[in-house]
PDB file of C-alpha atoms in Angstrom:
ATOM      1  CA  MET T   1     209.393  68.012 194.903  1.00  0.00           C
ATOM      2  CA  THR T   2     211.022  70.885 196.546  1.00  0.00           C
ATOM      3  CA  ILE T   3     214.854  71.195 195.832  1.00  0.00           C
ATOM      4  CA  ARG T   4     217.239  71.917 198.538  1.00  0.00           C
ATOM      5  CA  PHE T   5     219.705  74.642 198.975  1.00  0.00           C
ATOM      6  CA  ALA T   6     222.118  75.083 201.778  1.00  0.00           C
ATOM      7  CA  PHE T   7     224.115  78.242 201.859  1.00  0.00           C
ATOM      8  CA  ILE T   8     227.988  78.630 203.158  1.00  0.00           C
ATOM      9  CA  LEU T   9     228.276  82.394 204.142  1.00  0.00           C
ATOM     10  CA  ILE T  10     232.413  83.035 203.865  1.00  0.00           C
ATOM     11  CA  HIS T  11     233.364  85.822 206.622  1.00  0.00           C
ATOM     12  CA  GLU T  12     232.883  88.992 204.382  1.00  0.00           C
ATOM     13  CA  PHE T  13     230.567  87.463 201.585  1.00  0.00           C
ATOM     14  CA  THR T  14     229.390  89.730 199.141  1.00  0.00           C
ATOM     15  CA  MET T  15     225.819  90.928 199.889  1.00  0.00           C
ATOM     16  CA  SER T  16     224.744  90.856 195.934  1.00  0.00           C
ATOM     17  CA  PRO T  17     225.112  87.351 194.286  1.00  0.00           C
ATOM     18  CA  PHE T  18     223.910  86.306 197.694  1.00  0.00           C
ATOM     19  CA  SER T  19     220.606  87.621 197.351  1.00  0.00           C
ATOM     20  CA  LEU T  20     219.719  87.765 193.646  1.00  0.00           C
ATOM     21  CA  PHE T  21     220.410  83.796 193.629  1.00  0.00           C
ATOM     22  CA  VAL T  22     217.752  83.512 196.175  1.00  0.00           C
ATOM     23  CA  ASP T  23     215.489  86.295 195.066  1.00  0.00           C
ATOM     24  CA  THR T  24     215.607  84.115 191.932  1.00  0.00           C
ATOM     25  CA  LEU T  25     214.627  80.888 193.185  1.00  0.00           C
ATOM     26  CA  ARG T  26     212.041  82.607 195.576  1.00  0.00           C
ATOM     27  CA  LEU T  27     210.632  84.469 192.612  1.00  0.00           C
ATOM     28  CA  ALA T  28     210.804  81.456 190.053  1.00  0.00           C
ATOM     29  CA  GLY T  29     209.400  78.649 192.865  1.00  0.00           C
ATOM     30  CA  ASP T  30     205.950  80.269 193.589  1.00  0.00           C
ATOM     31  CA  GLU T  31     203.155  82.060 191.689  1.00  0.00           C
ATOM     32  CA  ALA T  32     203.117  85.852 191.350  1.00  0.00           C
ATOM     33  CA  ASP T  33     205.351  87.421 193.870  1.00  0.00           C
ATOM     34  CA  ARG T  34     204.266  85.975 196.815  1.00  0.00           C
ATOM     35  CA  SER T  35     207.476  83.763 198.033  1.00  0.00           C
ATOM     36  CA  ARG T  36     206.309  80.304 199.110  1.00  0.00           C
ATOM     37  CA  ARG T  37     208.832  78.095 199.024  1.00  0.00           C
ATOM     38  CA  ILE T  38     207.055  75.636 196.925  1.00  0.00           C
ATOM     39  CA  ALA T  39     209.583  74.465 194.560  1.00  0.00           C
ATOM     40  CA  PHE T  40     212.957  75.442 195.899  1.00  0.00           C
ATOM     41  CA  ASP T  41     213.911  76.202 200.102  1.00  0.00           C
ATOM     42  CA  TRP T  42     217.368  77.328 201.265  1.00  0.00           C
ATOM     43  CA  GLN T  43     218.611  77.537 204.311  1.00  0.00           C
ATOM     44  CA  ILE T  44     221.971  79.164 205.780  1.00  0.00           C
ATOM     45  CA  LEU T  45     224.317  76.996 207.500  1.00  0.00           C
ATOM     46  CA  GLY T  46     226.499  77.884 210.713  1.00  0.00           C
ATOM     47  CA  THR T  47     225.710  78.347 213.954  1.00  0.00           C
ATOM     48  CA  ARG T  48     222.728  79.565 215.652  1.00  0.00           C
ATOM     49  CA  GLY T  49     222.921  82.583 216.991  1.00  0.00           C
ATOM     50  CA  LEU T  50     226.090  83.750 215.978  1.00  0.00           C
ATOM     51  CA  PRO T  51     226.122  86.220 212.826  1.00  0.00           C
ATOM     52  CA  ILE T  52     227.824  86.293 209.896  1.00  0.00           C
ATOM     53  CA  ARG T  53     229.155  89.632 208.656  1.00  0.00           C
ATOM     54  CA  SER T  54     229.481  90.802 204.779  1.00  0.00           C
ATOM     55  CA  SER T  55     231.610  93.204 202.925  1.00  0.00           C
ATOM     56  CA  CYS T  56     229.372  96.060 203.309  1.00  0.00           C
ATOM     57  CA  GLY T  57     228.762  95.503 207.057  1.00  0.00           C
ATOM     58  CA  PHE T  58     225.332  93.646 207.744  1.00  0.00           C
ATOM     59  CA  ASP T  59     224.976  90.623 209.086  1.00  0.00           C
ATOM     60  CA  ILE T  60     222.971  87.850 208.764  1.00  0.00           C
ATOM     61  CA  LEU T  61     222.262  85.045 211.147  1.00  0.00           C
ATOM     62  CA  PRO T  62     221.872  81.294 210.101  1.00  0.00           C
ATOM     63  CA  THR T  63     219.025  79.531 210.022  1.00  0.00           C
ATOM     64  CA  VAL T  64     219.975  76.031 210.473  1.00  0.00           C
ATOM     65  CA  GLU T  65     223.107  74.435 212.462  1.00  0.00           C
ATOM     66  CA  SER T  66     225.885  72.643 209.919  1.00  0.00           C
ATOM     67  CA  SER T  67     224.150  69.222 209.317  1.00  0.00           C
ATOM     68  CA  HIS T  68     224.490  66.319 207.122  1.00  0.00           C
ATOM     69  CA  ALA T  69     224.999  67.195 203.329  1.00  0.00           C
ATOM     70  CA  GLY T  70     222.323  64.620 202.267  1.00  0.00           C
ATOM     71  CA  ASN T  71     219.617  66.854 203.704  1.00  0.00           C
ATOM     72  CA  PHE T  72     220.022  69.274 200.433  1.00  0.00           C
ATOM     73  CA  ASP T  73     220.364  69.092 197.282  1.00  0.00           C
ATOM     74  CA  TYR T  74     222.923  72.110 196.143  1.00  0.00           C
ATOM     75  CA  ILE T  75     225.497  73.736 198.362  1.00  0.00           C
ATOM     76  CA  VAL T  76     226.355  77.010 197.571  1.00  0.00           C
ATOM     77  CA  VAL T  77     229.263  78.651 198.652  1.00  0.00           C
ATOM     78  CA  VAL T  78     229.191  82.391 198.886  1.00  0.00           C
ATOM     79  CA  GLY T  79     232.824  84.223 198.554  1.00  0.00           C
ATOM     80  CA  GLY T  80     233.570  87.926 199.401  1.00  0.00           C
ATOM     81  CA  LEU T  81     236.460  89.871 200.957  1.00  0.00           C
ATOM     82  CA  LEU T  82     240.111  87.615 199.697  1.00  0.00           C
ATOM     83  CA  GLY T  83     242.853  87.463 202.042  1.00  0.00           C
ATOM     84  CA  ARG T  84     240.953  89.265 205.406  1.00  0.00           C
ATOM     85  CA  ALA T  85     240.597  86.551 207.267  1.00  0.00           C
ATOM     86  CA  LYS T  86     240.569  82.170 206.762  1.00  0.00           C
ATOM     87  CA  SER T  87     237.595  81.630 204.285  1.00  0.00           C
ATOM     88  CA  LEU T  88     236.498  78.049 205.422  1.00  0.00           C
ATOM     89  CA  GLY T  89     236.379  76.884 209.146  1.00  0.00           C
ATOM     90  CA  ARG T  90     236.854  73.365 209.987  1.00  0.00           C
ATOM     91  CA  GLU T  91     232.770  72.305 210.491  1.00  0.00           C
ATOM     92  CA  GLN T  92     232.575  73.900 206.568  1.00  0.00           C
ATOM     93  CA  ILE T  93     235.312  72.187 205.372  1.00  0.00           C
ATOM     94  CA  ALA T  94     233.947  68.634 206.728  1.00  0.00           C
ATOM     95  CA  PHE T  95     229.820  69.870 205.802  1.00  0.00           C
ATOM     96  CA  LEU T  96     231.744  70.476 202.268  1.00  0.00           C
ATOM     97  CA  GLN T  97     233.883  66.795 201.674  1.00  0.00           C
ATOM     98  CA  GLN T  98     230.771  64.660 202.907  1.00  0.00           C
ATOM     99  CA  ALA T  99     228.568  66.519 200.402  1.00  0.00           C
ATOM    100  CA  ALA T 100     231.415  66.076 197.892  1.00  0.00           C
ATOM    101  CA  GLY T 101     231.593  62.674 198.912  1.00  0.00           C
ATOM    102  CA  ALA T 102     227.962  61.712 198.780  1.00  0.00           C
ATOM    103  CA  GLY T 103     228.477  63.376 194.549  1.00  0.00           C
ATOM    104  CA  LYS T 104     226.215  66.551 195.461  1.00  0.00           C
ATOM    105  CA  PRO T 105     226.659  69.319 192.825  1.00  0.00           C
ATOM    106  CA  ILE T 106     228.706  72.024 194.918  1.00  0.00           C
ATOM    107  CA  ILE T 107     228.428  75.822 193.807  1.00  0.00           C
ATOM    108  CA  GLY T 108     230.983  78.820 194.102  1.00  0.00           C
ATOM    109  CA  LEU T 109     229.701  82.388 193.705  1.00  0.00           C
ATOM    110  CA  CYS T 110     232.226  85.233 193.251  1.00  0.00           C
ATOM    111  CA  THR T 111     235.036  84.606 195.234  1.00  0.00           C
ATOM    112  CA  ALA T 112     234.161  81.095 196.506  1.00  0.00           C
ATOM    113  CA  SER T 113     236.397  79.328 194.198  1.00  0.00           C
ATOM    114  CA  PHE T 114     239.103  80.715 195.728  1.00  0.00           C
ATOM    115  CA  ALA T 115     237.963  78.856 199.045  1.00  0.00           C
ATOM    116  CA  LEU T 116     237.129  75.822 197.569  1.00  0.00           C
ATOM    117  CA  ALA T 117     240.746  75.497 195.158  1.00  0.00           C
ATOM    118  CA  GLU T 118     242.094  75.962 198.346  1.00  0.00           C
ATOM    119  CA  HIS T 119     240.725  73.170 199.814  1.00  0.00           C
ATOM    120  CA  GLY T 120     241.023  70.965 196.931  1.00  0.00           C
ATOM    121  CA  PHE T 121     237.313  71.231 195.963  1.00  0.00           C
ATOM    122  CA  LEU T 122     238.434  72.371 191.916  1.00  0.00           C
ATOM    123  CA  ASP T 123     241.700  69.540 191.708  1.00  0.00           C
ATOM    124  CA  GLY T 124     241.116  68.901 188.056  1.00  0.00           C
ATOM    125  CA  TYR T 125     237.581  71.363 187.169  1.00  0.00           C
ATOM    126  CA  ARG T 126     237.474  73.959 184.987  1.00  0.00           C
ATOM    127  CA  ALA T 127     236.437  76.826 187.019  1.00  0.00           C
ATOM    128  CA  CYS T 128     235.044  80.338 186.082  1.00  0.00           C
ATOM    129  CA  VAL T 129     237.108  83.617 188.075  1.00  0.00           C
ATOM    130  CA  SER T 130     236.398  87.035 188.040  1.00  0.00           C
ATOM    131  CA  TRP T 131     238.662  88.935 185.112  1.00  0.00           C
ATOM    132  CA  LEU T 132     239.858  90.766 188.361  1.00  0.00           C
ATOM    133  CA  HIS T 133     241.070  88.087 190.049  1.00  0.00           C
ATOM    134  CA  LEU T 134     242.029  85.461 187.277  1.00  0.00           C
ATOM    135  CA  ALA T 135     245.833  86.072 187.400  1.00  0.00           C
ATOM    136  CA  GLU T 136     245.499  86.035 191.052  1.00  0.00           C
ATOM    137  CA  PHE T 137     243.791  82.628 190.691  1.00  0.00           C
ATOM    138  CA  GLN T 138     246.175  80.978 188.264  1.00  0.00           C
ATOM    139  CA  ALA T 139     249.240  81.596 189.814  1.00  0.00           C
ATOM    140  CA  ALA T 140     247.829  80.111 193.883  1.00  0.00           C
ATOM    141  CA  TYR T 141     245.683  77.237 191.824  1.00  0.00           C
ATOM    142  CA  PRO T 142     247.735  75.620 188.737  1.00  0.00           C
ATOM    143  CA  ALA T 143     246.029  72.369 189.322  1.00  0.00           C
ATOM    144  CA  VAL T 144     242.481  74.076 188.238  1.00  0.00           C
ATOM    145  CA  GLN T 145     241.597  75.116 184.586  1.00  0.00           C
ATOM    146  CA  ALA T 146     240.565  78.466 185.790  1.00  0.00           C
ATOM    147  CA  THR T 147     239.052  81.109 182.728  1.00  0.00           C
ATOM    148  CA  ALA T 148     237.673  84.522 182.981  1.00  0.00           C
ATOM    149  CA  ASP T 149     235.714  84.426 179.397  1.00  0.00           C
ATOM    150  CA  ARG T 150     231.850  84.273 180.634  1.00  0.00           C
ATOM    151  CA  LEU T 151     229.564  84.580 183.505  1.00  0.00           C
ATOM    152  CA  PHE T 152     230.044  80.925 185.068  1.00  0.00           C
ATOM    153  CA  LEU T 153     230.702  77.944 183.930  1.00  0.00           C
ATOM    154  CA  ALA T 154     229.487  74.127 184.957  1.00  0.00           C
ATOM    155  CA  ASP T 155     232.223  71.522 185.140  1.00  0.00           C
ATOM    156  CA  ARG T 156     230.093  68.027 186.446  1.00  0.00           C
ATOM    157  CA  ASP T 157     229.174  68.389 190.033  1.00  0.00           C
ATOM    158  CA  ARG T 158     231.289  71.780 190.212  1.00  0.00           C
ATOM    159  CA  THR T 159     229.609  75.140 189.115  1.00  0.00           C
ATOM    160  CA  THR T 160     231.470  78.490 189.661  1.00  0.00           C
ATOM    161  CA  CYS T 161     230.014  82.007 189.166  1.00  0.00           C
ATOM    162  CA  ALA T 162     232.350  85.310 188.677  1.00  0.00           C
ATOM    163  CA  GLY T 163     229.853  86.839 191.018  1.00  0.00           C
ATOM    164  CA  GLY T 164     227.844  89.910 190.805  1.00  0.00           C
ATOM    165  CA  ALA T 165     224.573  89.855 188.474  1.00  0.00           C
ATOM    166  CA  GLY T 166     226.214  86.646 187.268  1.00  0.00           C
ATOM    167  CA  ALA T 167     224.427  84.698 190.138  1.00  0.00           C
ATOM    168  CA  ALA T 168     221.178  85.653 189.072  1.00  0.00           C
ATOM    169  CA  ASP T 169     221.817  84.153 185.656  1.00  0.00           C
ATOM    170  CA  LEU T 170     223.188  80.656 186.884  1.00  0.00           C
ATOM    171  CA  ALA T 171     219.964  80.242 189.238  1.00  0.00           C
ATOM    172  CA  ALA T 172     217.893  81.235 186.403  1.00  0.00           C
ATOM    173  CA  ALA T 173     219.738  78.458 184.494  1.00  0.00           C
ATOM    174  CA  LEU T 174     219.151  75.542 187.454  1.00  0.00           C
ATOM    175  CA  VAL T 175     215.279  77.086 187.247  1.00  0.00           C
ATOM    176  CA  VAL T 176     215.439  76.299 183.411  1.00  0.00           C
ATOM    177  CA  LYS T 177     216.754  73.221 183.762  1.00  0.00           C
ATOM    178  CA  THR T 178     213.738  72.158 186.682  1.00  0.00           C
ATOM    179  CA  LEU T 179     210.735  74.264 186.024  1.00  0.00           C
ATOM    180  CA  GLY T 180     211.823  75.667 183.003  1.00  0.00           C
ATOM    181  CA  GLU T 181     212.133  78.861 181.243  1.00  0.00           C
ATOM    182  CA  ARG T 182     208.530  80.362 182.111  1.00  0.00           C
ATOM    183  CA  ASN T 183     209.493  80.304 185.903  1.00  0.00           C
ATOM    184  CA  ALA T 184     213.253  81.611 185.248  1.00  0.00           C
ATOM    185  CA  GLU T 185     211.228  84.211 183.321  1.00  0.00           C
ATOM    186  CA  LYS T 186     208.608  85.743 185.424  1.00  0.00           C
ATOM    187  CA  ALA T 187     211.619  85.883 188.043  1.00  0.00           C
ATOM    188  CA  ALA T 188     214.120  87.825 185.961  1.00  0.00           C
ATOM    189  CA  ASP T 189     210.584  90.310 184.966  1.00  0.00           C
ATOM    190  CA  ILE T 190     210.191  90.566 188.086  1.00  0.00           C
ATOM    191  CA  LEU T 191     213.558  91.778 189.473  1.00  0.00           C
ATOM    192  CA  LEU T 192     213.931  94.202 186.505  1.00  0.00           C
ATOM    193  CA  LEU T 193     216.737  92.272 184.734  1.00  0.00           C
ATOM    194  CA  ASP T 194     216.531  93.164 180.704  1.00  0.00           C
ATOM    195  CA  ARG T 195     217.484  89.456 180.017  1.00  0.00           C
ATOM    196  CA  ILE T 196     218.496  85.892 181.106  1.00  0.00           C
ATOM    197  CA  ARG T 197     221.661  85.622 180.167  1.00  0.00           C
ATOM    198  CA  THR T 198     223.706  81.990 179.662  1.00  0.00           C
ATOM    199  CA  HIS T 199     226.746  80.446 180.229  1.00  0.00           C
ATOM    200  CA  ARG T 200     227.605  81.498 176.518  1.00  0.00           C
ATOM    201  CA  ASP T 201     227.512  85.075 177.611  1.00  0.00           C
ATOM    202  CA  LEU T 202     230.977  86.956 178.056  1.00  0.00           C
ATOM    203  CA  GLN T 203     231.896  87.931 181.053  1.00  0.00           C
ATOM    204  CA  PRO T 204     232.076  91.912 180.950  1.00  0.00           C
ATOM    205  CA  SER T 205     235.923  93.077 181.695  1.00  0.00           C
ATOM    206  CA  LYS T 206     237.754  95.812 181.847  1.00  0.00           C
ATOM    207  CA  ASN T 207     239.226  96.276 178.448  1.00  0.00           C
ATOM    208  CA  LEU T 208     242.211  98.312 177.501  1.00  0.00           C
ATOM    209  CA  PHE T 209     241.533  98.729 174.017  1.00  0.00           C
ATOM    210  CA  GLY T 210     238.234 100.544 174.879  1.00  0.00           C
ATOM    211  CA  GLU T 211     234.539  99.504 174.539  1.00  0.00           C
ATOM    212  CA  VAL T 212     234.768  96.537 170.899  1.00  0.00           C
ATOM    213  CA  ALA T 213     231.401  96.853 168.983  1.00  0.00           C
ATOM    214  CA  ASN T 214     232.882  93.222 167.087  1.00  0.00           C
ATOM    215  CA  PHE T 215     231.282  90.140 169.168  1.00  0.00           C
ATOM    216  CA  LYS T 216     234.005  88.176 167.364  1.00  0.00           C
ATOM    217  CA  VAL T 217     236.822  90.847 168.366  1.00  0.00           C
ATOM    218  CA  ARG T 218     235.793  90.951 172.433  1.00  0.00           C
ATOM    219  CA  GLN T 219     235.706  87.003 172.380  1.00  0.00           C
ATOM    220  CA  ALA T 220     238.912  87.139 170.914  1.00  0.00           C
ATOM    221  CA  LEU T 221     240.720  89.334 173.585  1.00  0.00           C
ATOM    222  CA  LEU T 222     239.124  87.372 176.301  1.00  0.00           C
ATOM    223  CA  LEU T 223     240.603  84.407 175.193  1.00  0.00           C
ATOM    224  CA  MET T 224     244.020  85.894 174.662  1.00  0.00           C
ATOM    225  CA  GLN T 225     243.399  87.444 178.678  1.00  0.00           C
ATOM    226  CA  ASN T 226     242.807  83.787 180.103  1.00  0.00           C
ATOM    227  CA  SER T 227     245.697  82.554 178.000  1.00  0.00           C
ATOM    228  CA  CYS T 228     248.454  84.733 178.950  1.00  0.00           C
ATOM    229  CA  SER T 229     250.432  82.070 180.832  1.00  0.00           C
ATOM    230  CA  GLU T 230     250.194  79.994 177.725  1.00  0.00           C
ATOM    231  CA  PRO T 231     249.509  81.851 174.730  1.00  0.00           C
ATOM    232  CA  LEU T 232     247.780  80.226 171.631  1.00  0.00           C
ATOM    233  CA  PRO T 233     249.056  80.419 168.108  1.00  0.00           C
ATOM    234  CA  VAL T 234     246.453  83.663 166.239  1.00  0.00           C
ATOM    235  CA  SER T 235     244.812  80.343 164.350  1.00  0.00           C
ATOM    236  CA  GLU T 236     243.623  78.806 167.387  1.00  0.00           C
ATOM    237  CA  ILE T 237     242.281  81.964 168.124  1.00  0.00           C
ATOM    238  CA  ALA T 238     240.526  82.690 165.061  1.00  0.00           C
ATOM    239  CA  SER T 239     239.363  78.828 165.228  1.00  0.00           C
ATOM    240  CA  ARG T 240     237.536  79.348 168.391  1.00  0.00           C
ATOM    241  CA  THR T 241     235.784  82.249 167.215  1.00  0.00           C
ATOM    242  CA  ASN T 242     234.493  80.641 164.208  1.00  0.00           C
ATOM    243  CA  CYS T 243     236.058  82.490 161.459  1.00  0.00           C
ATOM    244  CA  SER T 244     239.707  82.374 159.327  1.00  0.00           C
ATOM    245  CA  PRO T 245     243.140  83.861 160.533  1.00  0.00           C
ATOM    246  CA  ARG T 246     242.745  86.449 157.057  1.00  0.00           C
ATOM    247  CA  GLN T 247     239.083  87.425 159.392  1.00  0.00           C
ATOM    248  CA  LEU T 248     240.388  87.916 162.467  1.00  0.00           C
ATOM    249  CA  GLU T 249     242.924  90.310 161.107  1.00  0.00           C
ATOM    250  CA  ARG T 250     241.103  92.264 159.306  1.00  0.00           C
ATOM    251  CA  LEU T 251     238.357  92.592 162.046  1.00  0.00           C
ATOM    252  CA  PHE T 252     241.392  93.591 164.969  1.00  0.00           C
ATOM    253  CA  SER T 253     242.909  96.430 161.847  1.00  0.00           C
ATOM    254  CA  ALA T 254     239.010  97.652 161.363  1.00  0.00           C
ATOM    255  CA  HIS T 255     238.193  97.903 165.346  1.00  0.00           C
ATOM    256  CA  LEU T 256     241.286  98.206 167.073  1.00  0.00           C
ATOM    257  CA  LYS T 257     243.839  99.504 164.351  1.00  0.00           C
ATOM    258  CA  ILE T 258     246.464  96.799 165.421  1.00  0.00           C
ATOM    259  CA  SER T 259     247.066  93.306 164.640  1.00  0.00           C
ATOM    260  CA  PRO T 260     245.687  90.245 166.958  1.00  0.00           C
ATOM    261  CA  GLY T 261     249.622  89.539 167.653  1.00  0.00           C
ATOM    262  CA  HIS T 262     250.277  93.033 168.474  1.00  0.00           C
ATOM    263  CA  ALA T 263     247.333  92.957 170.620  1.00  0.00           C
ATOM    264  CA  TYR T 264     247.923  89.962 172.137  1.00  0.00           C
ATOM    265  CA  MET T 265     251.605  90.911 173.321  1.00  0.00           C
ATOM    266  CA  THR T 266     250.040  93.959 174.950  1.00  0.00           C
ATOM    267  CA  LEU T 267     247.893  92.235 177.537  1.00  0.00           C
ATOM    268  CA  ARG T 268     250.842  90.176 178.410  1.00  0.00           C
ATOM    269  CA  VAL T 269     253.041  93.079 179.112  1.00  0.00           C
ATOM    270  CA  GLU T 270     250.083  94.353 180.842  1.00  0.00           C
ATOM    271  CA  ARG T 271     249.686  91.637 182.958  1.00  0.00           C
ATOM    272  CA  ALA T 272     253.266  91.478 184.203  1.00  0.00           C
ATOM    273  CA  LYS T 273     252.979  95.242 184.755  1.00  0.00           C
ATOM    274  CA  ALA T 274     250.081  94.401 187.428  1.00  0.00           C
ATOM    275  CA  LEU T 275     252.464  91.242 188.661  1.00  0.00           C
ATOM    276  CA  LEU T 276     255.561  93.564 188.891  1.00  0.00           C
ATOM    277  CA  ALA T 277     253.949  96.183 191.065  1.00  0.00           C
ATOM    278  CA  LYS T 278     251.440  94.172 193.058  1.00  0.00           C
ATOM    279  CA  THR T 279     253.779  90.853 193.859  1.00  0.00           C
ATOM    280  CA  GLU T 280     257.326  89.761 195.056  1.00  0.00           C
ATOM    281  CA  MET T 281     257.301  87.466 192.221  1.00  0.00           C
ATOM    282  CA  PRO T 282     260.723  87.358 190.568  1.00  0.00           C
ATOM    283  CA  ILE T 283     261.200  88.808 187.313  1.00  0.00           C
ATOM    284  CA  SER T 284     262.109  85.373 186.129  1.00  0.00           C
ATOM    285  CA  GLU T 285     258.867  83.382 187.463  1.00  0.00           C
ATOM    286  CA  ILE T 286     256.751  86.868 186.056  1.00  0.00           C
ATOM    287  CA  ALA T 287     258.503  86.349 182.551  1.00  0.00           C
ATOM    288  CA  TYR T 288     257.142  82.436 182.775  1.00  0.00           C
ATOM    289  CA  GLN T 289     253.632  83.612 183.700  1.00  0.00           C
ATOM    290  CA  CYS T 290     252.999  85.695 180.885  1.00  0.00           C
ATOM    291  CA  GLY T 291     254.214  83.287 178.439  1.00  0.00           C
ATOM    292  CA  PHE T 292     258.105  84.265 177.535  1.00  0.00           C
ATOM    293  CA  VAL T 293     260.364  81.450 176.869  1.00  0.00           C
ATOM    294  CA  ASN T 294     263.317  83.268 179.014  1.00  0.00           C
ATOM    295  CA  SER T 295     263.618  86.625 181.042  1.00  0.00           C
ATOM    296  CA  GLY T 296     265.956  87.840 178.126  1.00  0.00           C
ATOM    297  CA  HIS T 297     262.633  87.347 175.618  1.00  0.00           C
ATOM    298  CA  PHE T 298     260.306  89.148 178.105  1.00  0.00           C
ATOM    299  CA  ALA T 299     263.014  91.921 178.645  1.00  0.00           C
ATOM    300  CA  ARG T 300     262.720  92.627 175.350  1.00  0.00           C
ATOM    301  CA  ALA T 301     259.006  92.803 174.655  1.00  0.00           C
ATOM    302  CA  PHE T 302     258.395  94.583 178.246  1.00  0.00           C
ATOM    303  CA  ARG T 303     261.000  97.848 177.037  1.00  0.00           C
ATOM    304  CA  GLU T 304     259.424  98.073 173.608  1.00  0.00           C
ATOM    305  CA  HIS T 305     255.917  98.317 174.925  1.00  0.00           C
ATOM    306  CA  ALA T 306     256.368  99.659 178.274  1.00  0.00           C
ATOM    307  CA  GLY T 307     259.178 102.083 177.260  1.00  0.00           C
ATOM    308  CA  THR T 308     261.602 100.929 179.989  1.00  0.00           C
ATOM    309  CA  PRO T 309     263.037  97.246 181.259  1.00  0.00           C
ATOM    310  CA  PRO T 310     260.506  95.589 184.165  1.00  0.00           C
ATOM    311  CA  SER T 311     264.003  96.379 186.863  1.00  0.00           C
ATOM    312  CA  LYS T 312     262.944  99.639 186.722  1.00  0.00           C
ATOM    313  CA  PHE T 313     259.431  99.617 186.441  1.00  0.00           C
ATOM    314  CA  ALA T 314     259.393  97.337 189.444  1.00  0.00           C
ATOM    315  CA  SER T 315     261.405  99.880 191.328  1.00  0.00           C
ATOM    316  CA  ARG T 316     258.834 102.352 191.331  1.00  0.00           C
ATOM    317  CA  TRP T 317     256.578 100.386 192.489  1.00  0.00           C
ATOM    318  CA  THR T 318     258.624  98.645 195.347  1.00  0.00           C
ATOM    319  CA  GLY T 319     261.892 100.817 195.650  1.00  0.00           C
ATOM    320  CA  HIS T 320     263.835  97.667 194.686  1.00  0.00           C
ATOM    321  CA  SER T 321     264.810  96.077 191.766  1.00  0.00           C
ATOM    322  CA  ARG T 322     264.015  92.507 191.037  1.00  0.00           C
TER     323      ARG T 322
END
């Protein structure tokens, strides 16, 4: 039985996750490199004749008009540039509502998580967001349990992916589920991918502490980054990385020359710096978003790590104190 995918491309969508997802299905669903739509089929929904502009400037034409959700097995929404245009149109929202009501699995690639959350499709769900946009997403959509500690995340009938090459890994996971590992590996081999990563693989991210060789330290840092607004006890972080607090202390000392607590505070202050520089949030709200009990505690910690009060730091970027 052919598994059918409907693609909704948001205006200025990113080409790489879309093409990698489709190519993984294309190569896995047929023998050799013949590209026949045997195991999988796909369509791009939209208004016939009206192109959809990608973020790199290429236009893609829809292949079918927006139709009944029952015609497809999976709905895939591909996001792209944020804040440039309306994310989803009325027909697209109606189609997604129909699909959700029918229990169809909905997949969000790249920043499609923002569009899905904007219209309530991720309320009460866990979602995977790129580390680059995690703080922005968490501030805008508190009803969604967002994380940036993995490449993709499946929660019941919603699956979200950070984007980029992770889209190929997510598509491969669906191939493994339906056709088996051999077909997924064939697609990865033809695409010249070293290996198929799973939902357990960590999402690559910009690391304030440089390249860290130790997996447990990298995992702990990602947990810290994802829980800045509600800091976890170091003992909890150690437990989640399958080591004792003492062992975690030793690992941080060996690889970073600082304690886990110091690293955690550094990450929270760096997040505060980003919010001070890029948003109009009052300092009290930024303190809350970064897990400080009050503005006084935040000011002391910020001055200790940044060498200046948060109000002065903000004025350098905005021209006025908050």
